[in-house]
Amino acid sequence: MSGKRSGEKVGWTGGWMGGFLWVFVLSLVFFHQRRIGPGFSGLLLCAAAVAAVMSFAPWRHPSTPYWKLMLAPYGVFLAAVVWVFWAFGGMKNAGLSWWNLLWLIPLLSPFGMMSRRKWAQHEGRQPALPAEDADPPGP
């Protein structure tokens, strides 16, 4: 990830990959428990997450709004939520009710905050200087 805006690229990739780390770890736990079906399907979800994050990265589609690019990783994330309920035998076996799904609402906040932003909007922009490095206002 060399070149311009490498911090943003690391943020996109690392943030999404970190968000799917629980699926990978839980898949390993299922393999350890000799539950091959949930373990293997979890690894497939991890592979789908990596593909979605890398394929729909904003620097690959600079003129596409972020909200459209986030649909694929969010789709895989919601599939992972369904997967974990399936793997544990449903919501009742997991000790949850439908009200617990309200915790997913804050996860959707980036759709509102970044709805119309595009990668290309910030391509040629210079980073802002800290206040002490800025030139003082003229007389």
PDB file of N, CA and C in Angstrom, residues 11 17 21 31 47 61-62 65 76 94 101 103-104 107 116 122 125:
ATOM      1  N   GLY A  11      -6.466   2.183   7.078  1.00  0.00           N
ATOM      2  CA  GLY A  11      -7.668   2.312   7.897  1.00  0.00           C
ATOM      3  C   GLY A  11      -8.840   1.531   7.333  1.00  0.00           C
ATOM      4  N   MET A  17     -11.000  -5.666   8.210  1.00  0.00           N
ATOM      5  CA  MET A  17     -10.446  -6.975   8.571  1.00  0.00           C
ATOM      6  C   MET A  17     -10.565  -7.208  10.074  1.00  0.00           C
ATOM      7  N   LEU A  21     -12.526 -10.284  12.348  1.00  0.00           N
ATOM      8  CA  LEU A  21     -11.620 -11.166  13.077  1.00  0.00           C
ATOM      9  C   LEU A  21     -12.383 -12.151  13.964  1.00  0.00           C
ATOM     10  N   PHE A  31     -13.828 -25.555  14.690  1.00  0.00           N
ATOM     11  CA  PHE A  31     -12.969 -26.655  14.244  1.00  0.00           C
ATOM     12  C   PHE A  31     -12.415 -27.424  15.437  1.00  0.00           C
ATOM     13  N   ALA A  47     -13.226 -15.445   3.827  1.00  0.00           N
ATOM     14  CA  ALA A  47     -12.711 -15.256   2.468  1.00  0.00           C
ATOM     15  C   ALA A  47     -13.592 -14.277   1.696  1.00  0.00           C
ATOM     16  N   HIS A  61     -12.370   2.512  -6.813  1.00  0.00           N
ATOM     17  CA  HIS A  61     -13.575   3.114  -7.395  1.00  0.00           C
ATOM     18  C   HIS A  61     -13.678   4.550  -6.873  1.00  0.00           C
ATOM     19  N   PRO A  62     -12.782   5.443  -7.297  1.00  0.00           N
ATOM     20  CA  PRO A  62     -12.702   6.773  -6.681  1.00  0.00           C
ATOM     21  C   PRO A  62     -13.925   7.656  -6.882  1.00  0.00           C
ATOM     22  N   PRO A  65     -19.652   6.799  -4.430  1.00  0.00           N
ATOM     23  CA  PRO A  65     -19.850   7.190  -3.022  1.00  0.00           C
ATOM     24  C   PRO A  65     -19.534   6.036  -2.068  1.00  0.00           C
ATOM     25  N   VAL A  76     -21.678  -8.959   3.839  1.00  0.00           N
ATOM     26  CA  VAL A  76     -20.964 -10.118   4.387  1.00  0.00           C
ATOM     27  C   VAL A  76     -21.069 -10.114   5.907  1.00  0.00           C
ATOM     28  N   ALA A  94     -28.916 -19.232  21.826  1.00  0.00           N
ATOM     29  CA  ALA A  94     -27.844 -18.287  22.141  1.00  0.00           C
ATOM     30  C   ALA A  94     -28.206 -17.412  23.337  1.00  0.00           C
ATOM     31  N   LEU A 101     -31.015  -7.401  18.649  1.00  0.00           N
ATOM     32  CA  LEU A 101     -30.574  -6.951  17.323  1.00  0.00           C
ATOM     33  C   LEU A 101     -30.510  -5.430  17.217  1.00  0.00           C
ATOM     34  N   TRP A 103     -28.709  -3.645  18.855  1.00  0.00           N
ATOM     35  CA  TRP A 103     -27.295  -3.291  18.978  1.00  0.00           C
ATOM     36  C   TRP A 103     -26.626  -3.154  17.614  1.00  0.00           C
ATOM     37  N   LEU A 104     -27.263  -3.637  16.573  1.00  0.00           N
ATOM     38  CA  LEU A 104     -26.699  -3.502  15.231  1.00  0.00           C
ATOM     39  C   LEU A 104     -26.887  -2.099  14.660  1.00  0.00           C
ATOM     40  N   LEU A 107     -23.881   0.165  14.346  1.00  0.00           N
ATOM     41  CA  LEU A 107     -22.936  -0.300  13.332  1.00  0.00           C
ATOM     42  C   LEU A 107     -23.252   0.281  11.959  1.00  0.00           C
ATOM     43  N   ARG A 116     -22.257  10.620   1.168  1.00  0.00           N
ATOM     44  CA  ARG A 116     -21.970  11.134  -0.177  1.00  0.00           C
ATOM     45  C   ARG A 116     -20.493  11.334  -0.457  1.00  0.00           C
ATOM     46  N   HIS A 122     -11.030  14.030  -2.354  1.00  0.00           N
ATOM     47  CA  HIS A 122      -9.892  14.426  -1.527  1.00  0.00           C
ATOM     48  C   HIS A 122      -8.553  14.095  -2.174  1.00  0.00           C
ATOM     49  N   ARG A 125      -6.052  17.298  -2.424  1.00  0.00           N
ATOM     50  CA  ARG A 125      -6.072  18.187  -1.273  1.00  0.00           C
ATOM     51  C   ARG A 125      -4.819  18.033  -0.424  1.00  0.00           C
TER      52      ARG A 125
END
